[in-house]
């Protein structure tokens, strides 16, 4: 499998007994994230047995069904707790959690901040499409103020969460934000997130045309991709802009990178010292 | 990166996997692809392809393959996908195909 690339590589990692094409809508970014995840794992040289993909509920939860790794499709919001158990039992396994924005920050919000506090060696991919896509387009914690959704037809009045700031404050070891338009950067971020010790979070800006785009004047999936191309910019460029310009842009890049020892590392050290001292 | 030269690559689209989102056609620098009247992507100007790989990286359905013209052999795994798609369309219209698909869906 060493010299494969592109579509051939991705087809090699898919489960061919599943029904293809996958269930995501036309132009959904989740398919691109799936490809990026496969390329990153292949790029790190990990075998299929060394990787466990844990997914929650929602559109992003379907991702785990299509890839030929060890996969778990878990309950809503609890993907990180399942992943914590798997990582503690098998510390050498690379556990990757795929969650949507509603799954991770609304229902699983508490699990997310506590996974970051514990610094468990899991990589979380948060697929942020600003809405609850699968259940009919309700507003989620990351829906921008003023955006139109099924449950906020006159515009969203609440403030939205910034995943990067939340995770930085909760002391995650690796925090990055990418987008499905800038795929090569995203591949690099996921690879870094997997190889970095401790809790890693990669927030991925992805479009939901069916539920979010149609209500917010994006006529086609291509318009949503153009919007992502224009609004998601690197942190260096973001810092040079004035405050008014910053309001409509989203910074992307690596925000935090630390080497704090992870929970399972500390646990196995303690277990060894207890056994040695007895 | 190597110098981009035109006309050295072949673009293959698996029509059964394409959902017609139009990302490949909209962002292709050489305007190699277009959407046909069924809303699916088709290759119209293959000689303009500079093999940048944008369409291959950004196709959410893994339906596009760009490869050098020199390798005329389609990789085995992708050939299996094409053959499976061809078999599906040739299936008898007695409902057995529909049953198979629904049971696949349940398995998830």
CSV table of C-alpha atoms in Angstrom, one decimal:
chain,number,residue,atom,x,y,z
A,1,UNK,CA,0.0,0.0,0.0
A,2,UNK,CA,3.0,2.3,0.1
A,3,UNK,CA,2.9,4.0,-3.3
A,4,UNK,CA,-0.9,4.5,-3.5
A,5,UNK,CA,-2.4,7.9,-3.5
A,6,UNK,CA,-5.6,9.8,-4.1
A,7,UNK,CA,-8.9,8.0,-4.8
A,8,UNK,CA,-7.2,4.6,-5.1
A,9,UNK,CA,-5.8,4.9,-1.6
A,10,UNK,CA,-9.2,5.9,-0.2
A,11,UNK,CA,-11.0,3.0,-1.9
A,12,UNK,CA,-8.5,0.6,-0.3
A,13,UNK,CA,-9.6,1.7,3.2
A,14,UNK,CA,-13.4,1.7,2.6
A,15,UNK,CA,-15.7,-1.2,3.6
A,16,UNK,CA,-16.9,-2.4,0.2
A,17,UNK,CA,-19.9,-4.3,1.7
A,18,UNK,CA,-21.5,-1.0,2.6
A,19,UNK,CA,-23.8,0.8,0.2
A,20,UNK,CA,-22.0,3.4,-1.8
A,21,UNK,CA,-22.1,6.3,-2.5
A,22,UNK,CA,-22.4,7.3,1.2
A,23,UNK,CA,-25.4,8.8,2.8
A,24,UNK,CA,-24.1,12.4,3.0
A,25,UNK,CA,-25.9,15.0,0.9
A,26,UNK,CA,-24.3,16.3,-2.4
A,27,UNK,CA,-21.6,18.8,-1.5
A,28,UNK,CA,-21.4,17.8,2.2
A,29,UNK,CA,-17.9,18.3,3.6
A,30,UNK,CA,-18.0,15.2,5.7
A,31,UNK,CA,-16.9,13.0,2.8
A,32,UNK,CA,-13.8,15.3,2.4
A,33,UNK,CA,-13.0,14.9,6.1
A,34,UNK,CA,-13.3,11.1,5.7
A,35,UNK,CA,-10.8,11.2,2.9
A,36,UNK,CA,-8.5,13.5,4.9
A,37,UNK,CA,-8.7,11.1,7.9
A,38,UNK,CA,-7.7,8.1,5.7
A,39,UNK,CA,-4.9,10.0,4.1
A,40,UNK,CA,-3.6,11.1,7.5
A,41,UNK,CA,-3.6,7.6,9.0
A,42,UNK,CA,-1.9,6.2,5.8
A,43,UNK,CA,0.6,9.1,6.0
A,44,UNK,CA,1.5,8.2,9.6
A,45,UNK,CA,2.1,4.6,8.5
A,46,UNK,CA,-0.4,3.1,11.0
A,47,UNK,CA,-2.0,-0.3,10.3
A,48,UNK,CA,-5.8,-0.7,10.2
A,49,UNK,CA,-5.6,-2.6,13.5
A,50,UNK,CA,-3.8,0.1,15.4
A,51,UNK,CA,-6.6,2.6,14.9
A,52,UNK,CA,-10.0,2.9,16.6
A,53,UNK,CA,-12.5,5.4,15.2
A,54,UNK,CA,-15.3,6.3,17.7
A,55,UNK,CA,-18.2,8.3,16.4
A,56,UNK,CA,-21.2,9.8,18.1
A,57,UNK,CA,-24.7,10.4,16.7
A,58,UNK,CA,-25.6,12.7,13.8
A,59,UNK,CA,-24.4,13.0,10.2
A,60,UNK,CA,-20.8,12.7,11.4
A,61,UNK,CA,-21.6,9.5,13.3
A,62,UNK,CA,-22.1,7.8,9.9
A,63,UNK,CA,-18.5,8.3,9.1
A,64,UNK,CA,-17.3,5.4,11.2
A,65,UNK,CA,-19.5,2.9,9.3
A,66,UNK,CA,-17.6,3.4,6.0
A,67,UNK,CA,-14.0,2.9,7.1
A,68,UNK,CA,-12.3,-0.4,7.6
A,69,UNK,CA,-10.7,0.3,11.1
A,70,UNK,CA,-11.9,-0.8,14.5
A,71,UNK,CA,-15.0,1.4,14.8
A,72,UNK,CA,-17.6,2.1,17.4
A,73,UNK,CA,-20.9,4.0,16.8
A,74,UNK,CA,-21.8,5.3,20.2
A,75,UNK,CA,-24.7,7.1,22.0
A,76,UNK,CA,-25.3,10.8,21.5
A,77,UNK,CA,-22.7,13.1,23.1
A,78,UNK,CA,-20.9,10.1,24.8
A,79,UNK,CA,-18.4,9.3,22.1
A,80,UNK,CA,-15.5,10.7,24.2
A,81,UNK,CA,-16.4,8.6,27.3
A,82,UNK,CA,-16.3,5.4,25.2
A,83,UNK,CA,-13.0,6.6,23.7
A,84,UNK,CA,-11.6,7.2,27.2
A,85,UNK,CA,-12.4,3.7,28.2
A,86,UNK,CA,-10.8,2.3,25.0
A,87,UNK,CA,-7.7,4.4,25.5
A,88,UNK,CA,-7.2,3.4,29.1
A,89,UNK,CA,-7.6,-0.3,28.3
A,90,UNK,CA,-5.4,-0.2,25.2
A,91,UNK,CA,-2.9,2.7,25.6
A,92,UNK,CA,-1.1,1.8,22.4
A,93,UNK,CA,-4.2,2.1,20.2
A,94,UNK,CA,-4.7,5.4,18.3
A,95,UNK,CA,-8.2,6.4,19.3
A,96,UNK,CA,-9.8,9.0,17.0
A,97,UNK,CA,-13.2,10.5,18.0
A,98,UNK,CA,-15.4,12.0,15.2
A,99,UNK,CA,-18.2,14.3,16.5
A,100,UNK,CA,-20.4,17.0,15.1
A,101,UNK,CA,-20.7,20.4,16.7
A,102,UNK,CA,-24.0,19.6,18.4
A,103,UNK,CA,-22.8,16.2,19.6
A,104,UNK,CA,-19.6,17.6,21.1
A,105,UNK,CA,-20.5,21.0,22.4
A,106,UNK,CA,-24.2,20.8,23.3
A,107,UNK,CA,-25.1,17.3,24.6
A,108,UNK,CA,-21.5,16.2,25.1
A,109,UNK,CA,-20.2,19.6,26.2
A,110,UNK,CA,-19.4,18.4,29.7
A,111,UNK,CA,-17.6,15.3,28.4
A,112,UNK,CA,-15.6,17.5,26.0
A,113,UNK,CA,-14.2,19.9,28.6
A,114,UNK,CA,-13.5,17.1,31.1
A,115,UNK,CA,-11.7,15.0,28.4
A,116,UNK,CA,-9.5,18.1,27.8
A,117,UNK,CA,-9.0,18.6,31.6
A,118,UNK,CA,-7.9,15.0,32.0
A,119,UNK,CA,-5.7,15.2,28.9
A,120,UNK,CA,-6.6,11.7,27.8
A,121,UNK,CA,-4.6,10.7,24.8
A,122,UNK,CA,-7.4,10.8,22.3
A,123,UNK,CA,-7.8,12.9,19.1
A,124,UNK,CA,-11.1,14.5,18.7
A,125,UNK,CA,-12.3,15.7,15.3
A,126,UNK,CA,-15.1,18.2,15.6
A,127,UNK,CA,-17.0,18.6,12.4
A,128,UNK,CA,-18.5,22.0,12.7
A,129,UNK,CA,-21.3,22.8,10.2
A,130,UNK,CA,-23.0,25.3,12.4
A,131,UNK,CA,-26.3,23.4,12.7
A,132,UNK,CA,-27.9,20.1,13.7
A,133,UNK,CA,-28.1,18.7,10.2
A,134,UNK,CA,-29.6,15.2,10.7
A,135,UNK,CA,-32.5,16.1,12.9
A,136,UNK,CA,-34.0,18.9,10.8
A,137,UNK,CA,-31.8,21.9,11.1
A,138,UNK,CA,-32.2,23.3,14.6
A,139,UNK,CA,-29.7,25.9,15.8
A,140,UNK,CA,-26.7,24.5,17.5
A,141,UNK,CA,-24.2,26.0,20.0
A,142,UNK,CA,-22.0,27.2,17.1
A,143,UNK,CA,-24.7,28.7,14.9
A,144,UNK,CA,-23.5,32.3,14.4
A,145,UNK,CA,-25.6,35.2,15.8
A,146,UNK,CA,-28.1,36.3,13.2
A,147,UNK,CA,-28.1,33.1,11.2
A,148,UNK,CA,-31.4,31.7,10.1
A,149,UNK,CA,-32.3,28.1,11.0
A,150,UNK,CA,-35.4,26.0,11.3
A,151,UNK,CA,-35.8,27.0,15.0
A,152,UNK,CA,-34.7,30.6,14.6
A,153,UNK,CA,-36.6,31.8,11.5
A,154,UNK,CA,-36.0,35.5,12.5
A,155,UNK,CA,-32.3,35.0,13.1
A,156,UNK,CA,-30.4,33.4,16.0
A,157,UNK,CA,-30.3,35.6,19.1
A,158,UNK,CA,-27.9,33.7,21.3
A,159,UNK,CA,-24.1,34.0,21.2
A,160,UNK,CA,-22.1,31.1,19.8
A,161,UNK,CA,-19.4,29.0,21.2
A,162,UNK,CA,-15.8,29.3,19.9
A,163,UNK,CA,-14.5,25.7,20.1
A,164,UNK,CA,-10.9,26.8,20.0
A,165,UNK,CA,-11.1,29.2,22.9
A,166,UNK,CA,-13.2,26.7,24.9
A,167,UNK,CA,-10.6,23.9,24.4
A,168,UNK,CA,-7.6,26.3,25.0
A,169,UNK,CA,-9.2,27.3,28.3
A,170,UNK,CA,-9.9,23.6,29.2
A,171,UNK,CA,-6.1,22.9,28.7
A,172,UNK,CA,-6.1,20.5,25.8
A,173,UNK,CA,-2.7,19.6,24.5
A,174,UNK,CA,-3.3,20.2,20.9
A,175,UNK,CA,-5.9,22.6,19.5
A,176,UNK,CA,-6.2,23.4,15.8
A,177,UNK,CA,-8.8,24.6,13.3
A,178,UNK,CA,-9.0,23.7,9.7
A,179,UNK,CA,-11.5,23.7,6.9
A,180,UNK,CA,-12.6,21.2,4.2
A,181,UNK,CA,-11.5,23.7,1.5
A,182,UNK,CA,-7.9,23.8,2.7
A,183,UNK,CA,-7.5,20.0,2.7
A,184,UNK,CA,-3.7,19.7,2.6
A,185,UNK,CA,-3.4,21.8,5.8
A,186,UNK,CA,-6.2,19.7,7.3
A,187,UNK,CA,-4.3,16.5,6.6
A,188,UNK,CA,-1.3,18.0,8.4
A,189,UNK,CA,-3.3,19.0,11.4
A,190,UNK,CA,-4.9,15.6,11.8
A,191,UNK,CA,-1.5,13.9,11.5
A,192,UNK,CA,-0.1,16.3,14.2
A,193,UNK,CA,-3.1,15.8,16.4
A,194,UNK,CA,-2.8,12.0,16.2
A,195,UNK,CA,1.0,12.0,16.9
A,196,UNK,CA,0.9,14.6,19.7
A,197,UNK,CA,0.6,13.1,23.2
A,198,UNK,CA,-2.5,14.0,25.3
A,199,UNK,CA,-5.9,15.3,24.2
A,200,UNK,CA,-5.9,16.8,20.7
A,201,UNK,CA,-8.8,18.7,19.1
A,202,UNK,CA,-9.1,19.6,15.4
A,203,UNK,CA,-12.1,21.7,14.7
A,204,UNK,CA,-13.1,21.4,11.0
A,205,UNK,CA,-15.3,24.0,9.3
A,206,UNK,CA,-17.5,22.1,7.0
A,207,UNK,CA,-20.6,23.2,5.0
A,208,UNK,CA,-24.1,22.0,5.4
A,209,UNK,CA,-25.9,23.2,2.3
A,210,UNK,CA,-29.1,21.3,2.9
A,211,UNK,CA,-30.0,22.7,6.3
A,212,UNK,CA,-27.8,25.8,6.8
A,213,UNK,CA,-27.0,27.0,3.3
A,214,UNK,CA,-30.5,27.1,1.9
A,215,UNK,CA,-31.8,29.2,4.8
A,216,UNK,CA,-28.8,31.6,4.6
A,217,UNK,CA,-28.8,32.6,0.9
A,218,UNK,CA,-26.2,30.1,-0.3
A,219,UNK,CA,-28.0,28.8,-3.4
A,220,UNK,CA,-25.6,25.9,-4.2
A,221,UNK,CA,-23.0,23.8,-2.4
A,222,UNK,CA,-20.4,25.6,-4.4
A,223,UNK,CA,-21.5,29.0,-2.9
A,224,UNK,CA,-20.8,27.4,0.6
A,225,UNK,CA,-17.4,26.3,-0.4
A,226,UNK,CA,-16.6,29.8,-1.8
A,227,UNK,CA,-17.8,31.2,1.5
A,228,UNK,CA,-15.4,28.9,3.4
A,229,UNK,CA,-12.6,29.8,1.1
A,230,UNK,CA,-13.1,33.5,1.8
A,231,UNK,CA,-13.8,33.5,5.5
A,232,UNK,CA,-11.4,30.9,6.9
A,233,UNK,CA,-7.9,32.5,6.8
A,234,UNK,CA,-4.7,31.7,8.6
A,235,UNK,CA,-4.0,33.1,12.1
A,236,UNK,CA,-1.1,35.2,10.8
A,237,UNK,CA,-3.3,37.0,8.3
A,238,UNK,CA,-6.2,37.2,10.8
A,239,UNK,CA,-4.0,39.0,13.4
A,240,UNK,CA,-3.1,41.7,10.8
A,241,UNK,CA,-6.7,42.6,10.1
A,242,UNK,CA,-8.7,45.4,11.9
A,243,UNK,CA,-11.4,44.5,14.4
A,244,UNK,CA,-14.3,45.1,12.0
A,245,UNK,CA,-12.7,42.8,9.4
A,246,UNK,CA,-11.9,40.2,12.0
A,247,UNK,CA,-15.6,39.9,12.9
A,248,UNK,CA,-16.5,38.3,9.6
A,249,UNK,CA,-13.5,36.0,9.4
A,250,UNK,CA,-12.5,32.7,11.1
A,251,UNK,CA,-8.8,32.1,12.0
A,252,UNK,CA,-7.4,28.7,11.2
A,253,UNK,CA,-4.2,27.0,12.1
A,254,UNK,CA,-2.6,25.5,15.1
A,255,UNK,CA,-3.4,27.4,18.3
A,256,UNK,CA,-2.0,25.2,21.1
A,257,UNK,CA,0.7,22.6,21.0
A,258,UNK,CA,2.1,21.2,24.3
A,259,UNK,CA,3.8,18.1,25.5
A,260,UNK,CA,2.0,17.7,28.9
A,261,UNK,CA,2.0,13.9,29.8
A,262,UNK,CA,-1.3,12.3,29.1
A,263,UNK,CA,-3.6,10.6,31.6
A,264,UNK,CA,-2.9,7.0,30.5
A,265,UNK,CA,0.8,7.7,30.6
A,266,UNK,CA,0.6,8.9,34.2
A,267,UNK,CA,-1.8,6.0,35.1
A,268,UNK,CA,0.5,3.3,33.8
A,269,UNK,CA,3.5,4.9,35.6
A,270,UNK,CA,1.6,5.0,38.8
A,271,UNK,CA,0.5,1.3,38.3
A,272,UNK,CA,4.2,0.3,37.7
A,273,UNK,CA,5.4,2.2,40.8
A,274,UNK,CA,2.6,0.6,43.0
A,275,UNK,CA,3.6,-2.9,41.8
A,276,UNK,CA,7.3,-2.2,42.3
A,277,UNK,CA,6.7,-0.9,45.8
A,278,UNK,CA,4.5,-3.7,47.0
B,1,UNK,CA,6.4,21.1,-6.7
B,2,UNK,CA,7.1,20.1,-10.2
B,3,UNK,CA,6.1,22.3,-13.1
B,4,UNK,CA,2.5,21.8,-14.0
B,5,UNK,CA,2.2,20.6,-17.6
B,6,UNK,CA,-1.0,20.0,-19.5
B,7,UNK,CA,-2.2,16.8,-21.1
B,8,UNK,CA,-0.2,14.3,-19.1
B,9,UNK,CA,-3.1,12.9,-17.1
B,10,UNK,CA,-6.3,11.0,-17.4
B,11,UNK,CA,-9.4,12.0,-15.4
B,12,UNK,CA,-11.9,9.2,-14.7
B,13,UNK,CA,-15.3,9.8,-13.1
B,14,UNK,CA,-17.3,7.0,-11.6
B,15,UNK,CA,-20.8,8.1,-12.6
B,16,UNK,CA,-22.5,5.8,-10.0
B,17,UNK,CA,-20.7,7.5,-7.1
B,18,UNK,CA,-21.1,11.1,-8.4
B,19,UNK,CA,-23.9,13.1,-6.7
B,20,UNK,CA,-23.5,16.2,-8.8
B,21,UNK,CA,-22.5,18.8,-6.2
B,22,UNK,CA,-20.4,20.6,-8.8
B,23,UNK,CA,-17.4,21.4,-6.7
B,24,UNK,CA,-15.0,19.8,-9.2
B,25,UNK,CA,-16.5,21.8,-12.1
B,26,UNK,CA,-16.6,25.1,-10.2
B,27,UNK,CA,-13.0,25.1,-8.8
B,28,UNK,CA,-11.1,23.3,-11.6
B,29,UNK,CA,-8.4,25.7,-12.9
B,30,UNK,CA,-8.5,24.2,-16.4
B,31,UNK,CA,-12.4,23.8,-16.6
B,32,UNK,CA,-11.9,20.2,-17.4
B,33,UNK,CA,-15.2,19.1,-16.0
B,34,UNK,CA,-18.8,20.1,-16.5
B,35,UNK,CA,-22.2,19.0,-15.2
B,36,UNK,CA,-24.2,17.2,-17.8
B,37,UNK,CA,-28.0,17.4,-18.2
B,38,UNK,CA,-28.4,14.7,-15.6
B,39,UNK,CA,-26.5,16.8,-13.1
B,40,UNK,CA,-23.4,14.5,-13.0
B,41,UNK,CA,-19.9,15.6,-13.7
B,42,UNK,CA,-18.4,14.6,-17.1
B,43,UNK,CA,-14.9,15.2,-18.5
B,44,UNK,CA,-15.0,17.6,-21.4
B,45,UNK,CA,-11.5,18.9,-21.9
B,46,UNK,CA,-9.1,16.3,-20.6
B,47,UNK,CA,-6.2,17.8,-22.4
B,48,UNK,CA,-6.4,21.0,-20.2
B,49,UNK,CA,-5.8,19.0,-17.0
B,50,UNK,CA,-2.7,20.1,-15.1
B,51,UNK,CA,-3.0,17.3,-12.6
B,52,UNK,CA,-3.3,19.6,-9.6
B,53,UNK,CA,-5.4,17.1,-7.8
B,54,UNK,CA,-8.0,19.6,-6.5
B,55,UNK,CA,-11.0,17.6,-7.7
B,56,UNK,CA,-9.6,14.3,-6.4
B,57,UNK,CA,-8.9,15.9,-2.9
B,58,UNK,CA,-12.3,17.7,-2.7
B,59,UNK,CA,-14.7,15.2,-4.2
B,60,UNK,CA,-16.8,14.2,-1.1
B,61,UNK,CA,-17.9,11.0,-2.8
B,62,UNK,CA,-14.4,9.7,-4.0
B,63,UNK,CA,-15.8,9.6,-7.5
B,64,UNK,CA,-12.9,11.2,-9.4
B,65,UNK,CA,-9.5,9.7,-10.1
B,66,UNK,CA,-6.7,11.6,-11.8
B,67,UNK,CA,-3.7,9.5,-12.8
B,68,UNK,CA,-0.8,9.8,-15.2
B,69,UNK,CA,-1.5,8.9,-18.8
B,70,UNK,CA,1.4,6.4,-18.8
B,71,UNK,CA,-0.5,4.0,-16.4
B,72,UNK,CA,-3.2,2.8,-18.7
B,73,UNK,CA,-4.2,0.1,-16.2
B,74,UNK,CA,-7.0,1.2,-13.8
B,75,UNK,CA,-6.0,0.1,-10.2
B,76,UNK,CA,-7.7,-3.2,-9.1
B,77,UNK,CA,-9.6,-1.7,-6.2
B,78,UNK,CA,-11.1,1.1,-8.3
B,79,UNK,CA,-11.9,-1.4,-11.1
B,80,UNK,CA,-13.9,-3.4,-8.6
B,81,UNK,CA,-15.9,-0.3,-7.8
B,82,UNK,CA,-16.7,0.2,-11.5
B,83,UNK,CA,-17.5,-3.4,-12.1
B,84,UNK,CA,-19.8,-3.5,-9.0
B,85,UNK,CA,-21.7,-0.4,-10.4
B,86,UNK,CA,-22.0,-2.1,-13.8
B,87,UNK,CA,-23.4,-5.3,-12.3
B,88,UNK,CA,-26.0,-3.3,-10.3
B,89,UNK,CA,-27.4,-1.8,-13.5
B,90,UNK,CA,-27.6,-5.2,-15.2
B,91,UNK,CA,-29.5,-6.8,-12.4
B,92,UNK,CA,-32.9,-8.3,-13.3
B,93,UNK,CA,-35.9,-6.0,-12.5
B,94,UNK,CA,-37.7,-8.6,-10.3
B,95,UNK,CA,-37.0,-6.6,-7.1
B,96,UNK,CA,-34.1,-8.7,-6.0
B,97,UNK,CA,-31.8,-5.7,-6.4
B,98,UNK,CA,-34.0,-3.5,-4.3
B,99,UNK,CA,-34.1,-6.1,-1.5
B,100,UNK,CA,-30.3,-6.4,-1.5
B,101,UNK,CA,-29.9,-2.6,-1.2
B,102,UNK,CA,-32.4,-2.3,1.7
B,103,UNK,CA,-30.6,-5.0,3.7
B,104,UNK,CA,-27.3,-3.3,3.1
B,105,UNK,CA,-28.8,-0.1,4.5
B,106,UNK,CA,-29.9,-1.8,7.7
B,107,UNK,CA,-26.4,-3.1,8.3
B,108,UNK,CA,-25.5,0.5,8.4
